[in-house]
Amino acid sequence: MIGVIGSISTDFVVTTNRVPKQGETVYGQAFETTFGGKGANQAVAAARLGGRVQMFGCVGGDQFGQETKANLARNGVDVTAIKTIEDTTTGSAHITVFEGDNAIVYVPGANQEVTVDYLKSVEADLLACTYFVIQNEIPMPSIQYLIDLADAHDIKVTYDPAPFIEIDKAYLEKVDYLLPNETEAKEMFGDQDVDALLGQYPAQLLITMGGDGIRYHDGEVAVHVPAIKGEVVDTTGAGDTFSGAFTVALSKGNSLADAIQFASIAGSLSVQKFGAQGGMPTIDALKAHEKFNDSWQV
Ligand code: RIB
């Protein structure tokens, strides 16, 4: 079982041809409400690709709480450990999409209630997982608690440090896979030579670079995996799709290199449709891709 511990949110998405300056009003082209939250996105990505996934998180007692939970269940995610907190609003993200790329203001709401106490209340379910997927849209003490719990119980951890929050480096040593994008890698490690940095975390640190692919160190050499090109409609959720897909591929017994290729296909398909979860592929869609390799375990 893959346990995704993280945010569950509603995305309020505005598409615009021009991003307003501070104090300015511009006309937008469209407004949509879609399902999001980095954690929920990772869970949906993993479940659509054939993973057995349980979501751990909190929603508010509003309509968005019910809708986001129902959406996870519809996508095949186990929602039994999700807690509803009646007097709180469900997490939300306020997104501007401009030329296919996005800018996000995240308001945690109930995601702030994913506390250590909550995690202790669902510990039996957490310990039934073989993989944890974690990101930074829940409180840092909870992230640290989960990394320690995983370390003590031999649970593998995929940690996507987005959005960036300062974390003690000792915790980074304990995670199995660390997946920052280029900006987060700089915030985390400073402006150092990328190959030298990757060499310090072989087969552990993967830097995702959007249209420029992925870089990591395989234990012998630094590797650059080019991105799989395709039409880009909306990049929202591409990183979450990558993390979820990558973890599913590893959980099925694929090698690190194959898991990266598998996740790259998933990421490239995800940006071809609107919304964080709109383009996330099913396993059948991924198998139909020309770069799919029949020797992969799915
Ligand atoms: O990674 C994309 C997600 O981050 C969006 O779905 C939004 O919820 C934001 O917080």
Short mmCIF file of C-alpha atoms and ligand atoms in Angstrom, two decimals:
data_model
loop_
_atom_site.label_atom_id
_atom_site.label_comp_id
_atom_site.label_asym_id
_atom_site.label_seq_id
_atom_site.Cartn_x
_atom_site.Cartn_y
_atom_site.Cartn_z
CA MET A 1 0.00 0.00 0.00
CA ILE A 2 1.21 3.51 -0.85
CA GLY A 3 0.28 6.05 1.83
CA VAL A 4 0.02 9.59 0.56
CA ILE A 5 0.07 11.99 3.47
CA GLY A 6 -0.71 15.54 2.52
CA SER A 7 -2.97 18.28 1.31
CA ILE A 8 -6.45 17.92 -0.10
CA SER A 9 -7.63 21.15 -1.73
CA THR A 10 -9.95 22.80 -4.18
CA ASP A 11 -8.26 24.76 -6.96
CA PHE A 12 -9.86 28.03 -8.08
CA VAL A 13 -8.29 28.57 -11.46
CA VAL A 14 -8.27 31.71 -13.57
CA THR A 15 -6.87 31.70 -17.08
CA THR A 16 -5.55 35.04 -18.29
CA ASN A 17 -3.71 36.52 -21.28
CA ARG A 18 -2.08 39.09 -19.05
CA VAL A 19 -0.95 38.79 -15.43
CA PRO A 20 -2.01 41.88 -13.44
CA LYS A 21 0.60 44.05 -11.79
CA GLN A 22 0.11 44.91 -8.11
CA GLY A 23 -2.93 47.24 -7.87
CA GLU A 24 -4.06 46.56 -11.45
CA THR A 25 -7.23 44.86 -12.76
CA VAL A 26 -7.19 42.91 -16.02
CA TYR A 27 -9.85 40.86 -17.86
CA GLY A 28 -9.41 37.10 -17.53
CA GLN A 29 -10.46 34.48 -20.09
CA ALA A 30 -11.98 31.73 -17.92
CA PHE A 31 -12.63 30.55 -14.38
CA GLU A 32 -12.91 26.93 -13.24
CA THR A 33 -13.02 25.05 -9.97
CA THR A 34 -11.00 21.81 -10.08
CA PHE A 35 -9.70 19.19 -7.65
CA GLY A 36 -6.20 19.77 -6.30
CA GLY A 37 -3.87 19.79 -3.34
CA LYS A 38 -0.43 18.36 -3.94
CA GLY A 39 -1.16 15.35 -1.72
CA ALA A 40 -4.52 14.52 -3.31
CA ASN A 41 -2.99 14.99 -6.76
CA GLN A 42 -0.21 12.52 -5.95
CA ALA A 43 -2.77 10.03 -4.61
CA VAL A 44 -4.96 10.28 -7.72
CA ALA A 45 -1.94 9.98 -10.03
CA ALA A 46 -0.75 6.84 -8.24
CA ALA A 47 -4.22 5.24 -8.11
CA ARG A 48 -4.97 5.89 -11.80
CA LEU A 49 -1.70 4.15 -12.66
CA GLY A 50 -2.64 1.00 -10.78
CA GLY A 51 -1.22 1.71 -7.31
CA ARG A 52 -3.00 0.66 -4.12
CA VAL A 53 -3.25 4.01 -2.41
CA GLN A 54 -4.51 5.29 0.93
CA MET A 55 -4.85 9.03 1.52
CA PHE A 56 -4.10 10.58 4.92
CA GLY A 57 -5.24 14.16 5.45
CA CYS A 58 -7.96 16.50 6.63
CA VAL A 59 -10.83 18.31 4.96
CA GLY A 60 -13.19 20.96 6.27
CA GLY A 61 -16.87 20.62 7.08
CA ASP A 62 -17.86 22.59 3.96
CA GLN A 63 -19.12 21.36 0.56
CA PHE A 64 -15.53 21.27 -0.72
CA GLY A 65 -14.59 18.75 1.95
CA GLN A 66 -17.30 16.36 0.79
CA GLU A 67 -16.51 16.90 -2.89
CA THR A 68 -12.75 16.47 -2.60
CA LYS A 69 -13.14 13.28 -0.57
CA ALA A 70 -15.69 11.87 -3.02
CA ASN A 71 -13.32 12.66 -5.89
CA LEU A 72 -10.52 10.69 -4.25
CA ALA A 73 -12.84 7.72 -3.68
CA ARG A 74 -14.04 7.86 -7.32
CA ASN A 75 -10.41 7.60 -8.39
CA GLY A 76 -9.90 4.43 -6.37
CA VAL A 77 -8.12 5.98 -3.37
CA ASP A 78 -8.89 4.60 0.13
CA VAL A 79 -10.35 7.57 2.02
CA THR A 80 -11.16 5.88 5.34
CA ALA A 81 -8.41 7.70 7.29
CA ILE A 82 -9.34 11.19 6.06
CA LYS A 83 -10.59 13.35 8.93
CA THR A 84 -13.34 15.94 8.51
CA ILE A 85 -12.96 18.98 10.76
CA GLU A 86 -16.36 20.62 10.97
CA ASP A 87 -15.42 24.19 11.94
CA THR A 88 -12.65 24.56 9.37
CA THR A 89 -12.61 25.28 5.62
CA THR A 90 -11.12 22.81 3.17
CA GLY A 91 -7.71 23.79 1.78
CA SER A 92 -7.73 25.93 -1.34
CA ALA A 93 -5.33 27.05 -4.03
CA HIS A 94 -5.88 30.23 -6.04
CA ILE A 95 -4.23 29.68 -9.37
CA THR A 96 -3.50 31.95 -12.32
CA VAL A 97 -2.71 30.11 -15.53
CA PHE A 98 -0.81 32.24 -18.06
CA GLU A 99 0.65 30.79 -21.27
CA GLY A 100 0.26 27.25 -19.91
CA ASP A 101 2.26 27.91 -16.74
CA ASN A 102 0.86 28.76 -13.32
CA ALA A 103 1.25 30.93 -10.23
CA ILE A 104 -0.38 29.68 -7.02
CA VAL A 105 -1.48 31.18 -3.70
CA TYR A 106 -2.11 28.28 -1.32
CA VAL A 107 -4.39 28.64 1.74
CA PRO A 108 -4.00 25.53 3.95
CA GLY A 109 -7.33 25.54 5.85
CA ALA A 110 -7.95 22.00 7.13
CA ASN A 111 -4.58 20.83 5.74
CA GLN A 112 -3.06 22.67 8.70
CA GLU A 113 -4.81 20.12 10.91
CA VAL A 114 -2.68 17.24 9.62
CA THR A 115 -0.89 17.34 12.95
CA VAL A 116 1.27 14.79 14.74
CA ASP A 117 -1.75 13.99 16.94
CA TYR A 118 -3.84 13.20 13.85
CA LEU A 119 -1.02 11.03 12.44
CA LYS A 120 -0.78 9.14 15.73
CA SER A 121 -4.54 8.50 15.55
CA VAL A 122 -4.11 6.75 12.17
CA GLU A 123 -0.75 5.13 12.95
CA ALA A 124 -1.95 1.55 12.46
CA ASP A 125 -2.95 2.38 8.87
CA LEU A 126 0.30 4.29 8.29
CA LEU A 127 2.34 1.30 9.42
CA ALA A 128 0.50 -0.93 6.93
CA CYS A 129 2.10 1.08 4.09
CA THR A 130 5.30 0.12 2.30
CA TYR A 131 5.75 3.59 0.76
CA PHE A 132 4.98 7.10 1.97
CA VAL A 133 4.57 10.01 -0.43
CA ILE A 134 4.95 13.38 1.32
CA GLN A 135 5.06 17.02 0.22
CA ASN A 136 5.19 20.37 2.04
CA GLU A 137 1.52 21.43 2.20
CA ILE A 138 1.13 20.08 5.75
CA PRO A 139 2.90 21.27 8.93
CA MET A 140 6.66 20.63 9.13
CA PRO A 141 6.53 18.79 12.52
CA SER A 142 4.22 16.25 10.82
CA ILE A 143 6.64 15.81 7.93
CA GLN A 144 9.50 15.21 10.34
CA TYR A 145 7.39 12.78 12.37
CA LEU A 146 6.51 10.81 9.20
CA ILE A 147 10.13 10.63 8.05
CA ASP A 148 11.19 9.31 11.47
CA LEU A 149 8.28 6.84 11.55
CA ALA A 150 9.21 5.55 8.10
CA ASP A 151 12.87 5.30 9.07
CA ALA A 152 12.02 3.26 12.18
CA HIS A 153 9.72 0.88 10.29
CA ASP A 154 11.55 0.42 7.00
CA ILE A 155 8.91 2.28 4.98
CA LYS A 156 10.27 3.92 1.82
CA VAL A 157 9.69 7.65 1.44
CA THR A 158 9.23 9.78 -1.67
CA TYR A 159 9.50 13.40 -0.53
CA ASP A 160 8.52 16.20 -2.91
CA PRO A 161 9.61 19.37 -1.05
CA ALA A 162 7.02 21.67 -2.63
CA PRO A 163 6.33 24.42 -1.80
CA PHE A 164 9.76 24.99 -0.28
CA ILE A 165 9.94 25.14 3.52
CA GLU A 166 13.21 25.00 5.45
CA ILE A 167 13.91 21.48 6.72
CA ASP A 168 16.78 20.14 8.80
CA LYS A 169 19.21 18.37 6.41
CA ALA A 170 19.31 15.37 8.76
CA TYR A 171 15.78 14.53 7.60
CA LEU A 172 16.80 14.66 3.96
CA GLU A 173 19.39 11.96 4.62
CA LYS A 174 16.61 9.67 5.85
CA VAL A 175 14.26 9.89 2.85
CA ASP A 176 14.73 7.41 0.03
CA TYR A 177 13.84 9.74 -2.85
CA LEU A 178 13.97 13.52 -2.77
CA LEU A 179 12.24 15.21 -5.74
CA PRO A 180 12.70 19.01 -5.76
CA ASN A 181 12.28 21.07 -8.90
CA GLU A 182 15.17 23.33 -9.90
CA THR A 183 13.96 26.28 -7.82
CA GLU A 184 13.36 24.16 -4.72
CA ALA A 185 16.78 22.50 -5.13
CA LYS A 186 18.43 25.95 -5.10
CA GLU A 187 16.39 27.02 -2.07
CA MET A 188 17.31 23.81 -0.28
CA PHE A 189 20.99 23.48 -1.17
CA GLY A 190 22.04 26.96 -2.36
CA ASP A 191 23.44 27.82 -5.76
CA GLN A 192 25.96 25.02 -6.12
CA ASP A 193 27.18 22.98 -9.08
CA VAL A 194 24.32 20.60 -9.92
CA ASP A 195 26.43 17.55 -10.83
CA ALA A 196 28.46 17.89 -7.62
CA LEU A 197 25.23 18.22 -5.62
CA LEU A 198 23.68 15.16 -7.27
CA GLY A 199 26.85 13.22 -6.51
CA GLN A 200 26.32 13.87 -2.80
CA TYR A 201 22.91 12.13 -2.97
CA PRO A 202 23.35 9.28 -5.46
CA ALA A 203 20.19 7.39 -6.48
CA GLN A 204 18.30 9.60 -4.02
CA LEU A 205 18.12 13.18 -5.28
CA LEU A 206 16.18 13.72 -8.51
CA ILE A 207 15.91 17.29 -9.75
CA THR A 208 12.88 17.79 -11.99
CA MET A 209 13.27 20.55 -14.57
CA GLY A 210 9.93 20.64 -16.39
CA GLY A 211 10.53 20.81 -20.15
CA ASP A 212 14.26 20.18 -19.59
CA GLY A 213 13.76 16.75 -18.05
CA ILE A 214 15.24 15.22 -14.93
CA ARG A 215 18.76 15.05 -13.51
CA TYR A 216 20.08 12.58 -10.96
CA HIS A 217 23.20 10.56 -10.12
CA ASP A 218 22.87 6.80 -10.62
CA GLY A 219 25.73 5.90 -8.25
CA GLU A 220 28.34 5.98 -11.01
CA VAL A 221 27.62 9.00 -13.18
CA ALA A 222 25.35 12.05 -13.35
CA VAL A 223 22.43 11.32 -15.65
CA HIS A 224 20.22 13.72 -17.62
CA VAL A 225 16.89 12.23 -18.72
CA PRO A 226 15.37 14.45 -21.42
CA ALA A 227 11.72 15.44 -21.08
CA ILE A 228 9.15 13.73 -23.28
CA LYS A 229 7.85 16.49 -25.51
CA GLY A 230 4.19 17.18 -26.18
CA GLU A 231 1.67 19.99 -26.36
CA VAL A 232 1.50 21.95 -23.09
CA VAL A 233 -1.94 23.17 -22.00
CA ASP A 234 -1.46 23.46 -18.21
CA THR A 235 1.56 22.46 -16.12
CA THR A 236 -0.40 22.48 -12.82
CA GLY A 237 0.06 19.14 -11.06
CA ALA A 238 2.82 17.85 -13.36
CA GLY A 239 5.25 17.48 -10.44
CA ASP A 240 2.60 15.70 -8.37
CA THR A 241 1.89 13.33 -11.26
CA PHE A 242 5.61 12.60 -11.50
CA SER A 243 5.92 11.81 -7.76
CA GLY A 244 2.82 9.59 -7.71
CA ALA A 245 3.76 7.73 -10.90
CA PHE A 246 7.39 7.33 -9.82
CA THR A 247 6.34 5.76 -6.52
CA VAL A 248 3.88 3.37 -8.18
CA ALA A 249 6.57 2.20 -10.60
CA LEU A 250 9.03 1.59 -7.76
CA SER A 251 6.38 -0.16 -5.66
CA LYS A 252 5.80 -2.60 -8.52
CA GLY A 253 9.50 -3.53 -8.50
CA ASN A 254 10.86 -1.44 -11.38
CA SER A 255 14.40 -0.05 -11.33
CA LEU A 256 15.09 3.59 -10.55
CA ALA A 257 15.87 4.35 -14.22
CA ASP A 258 12.65 2.67 -15.40
CA ALA A 259 10.57 4.39 -12.71
CA ILE A 260 11.91 7.75 -13.92
CA GLN A 261 10.96 6.96 -17.52
CA PHE A 262 7.52 5.72 -16.46
CA ALA A 263 6.92 8.89 -14.43
CA SER A 264 8.23 11.10 -17.25
CA ILE A 265 5.58 9.73 -19.60
CA ALA A 266 2.90 10.29 -16.94
CA GLY A 267 4.14 13.86 -16.36
CA SER A 268 4.18 14.65 -20.09
CA LEU A 269 0.60 13.38 -20.53
CA SER A 270 -0.59 15.32 -17.49
CA VAL A 271 0.30 18.73 -18.93
CA GLN A 272 -1.68 18.12 -22.11
CA LYS A 273 -5.03 18.78 -20.42
CA PHE A 274 -6.38 21.50 -18.15
CA GLY A 275 -6.40 21.17 -14.35
CA ALA A 276 -4.08 19.46 -11.87
CA GLN A 277 -5.84 16.10 -12.23
CA GLY A 278 -7.42 16.66 -15.67
CA GLY A 279 -4.57 15.14 -17.66
CA MET A 280 -3.32 12.53 -15.21
CA PRO A 281 -3.21 9.31 -17.23
CA THR A 282 -4.72 5.93 -16.43
CA ILE A 283 -2.42 2.93 -16.73
CA ASP A 284 -4.07 2.09 -20.09
CA ALA A 285 -3.33 5.57 -21.43
CA LEU A 286 0.27 5.24 -20.27
CA LYS A 287 0.63 1.80 -21.85
CA ALA A 288 -0.62 3.23 -25.15
CA HIS A 289 2.22 5.80 -25.20
CA GLU A 290 4.94 5.15 -27.79
CA LYS A 291 7.66 5.35 -25.13
CA PHE A 292 6.05 2.71 -22.90
CA ASN A 293 8.33 -0.27 -22.45
CA ASP A 294 6.62 -3.69 -22.33
CA SER A 295 9.27 -5.03 -19.99
CA TRP A 296 8.12 -2.67 -17.20
CA GLN A 297 6.18 -4.18 -14.33
CA VAL A 298 2.77 -2.52 -14.02
O1 RIB B 1 1.02 21.06 -7.51
C1 RIB B 1 -0.18 21.64 -7.91
C2 RIB B 1 -1.10 21.85 -6.75
O2 RIB B 1 -0.51 22.73 -5.83
C3 RIB B 1 -2.44 22.44 -7.12
O3 RIB B 1 -3.40 21.45 -7.42
C4 RIB B 1 -2.79 23.29 -5.95
O4 RIB B 1 -3.68 22.67 -5.08
C5 RIB B 1 -1.44 23.63 -5.32
O5 RIB B 1 -1.42 23.79 -3.98
#
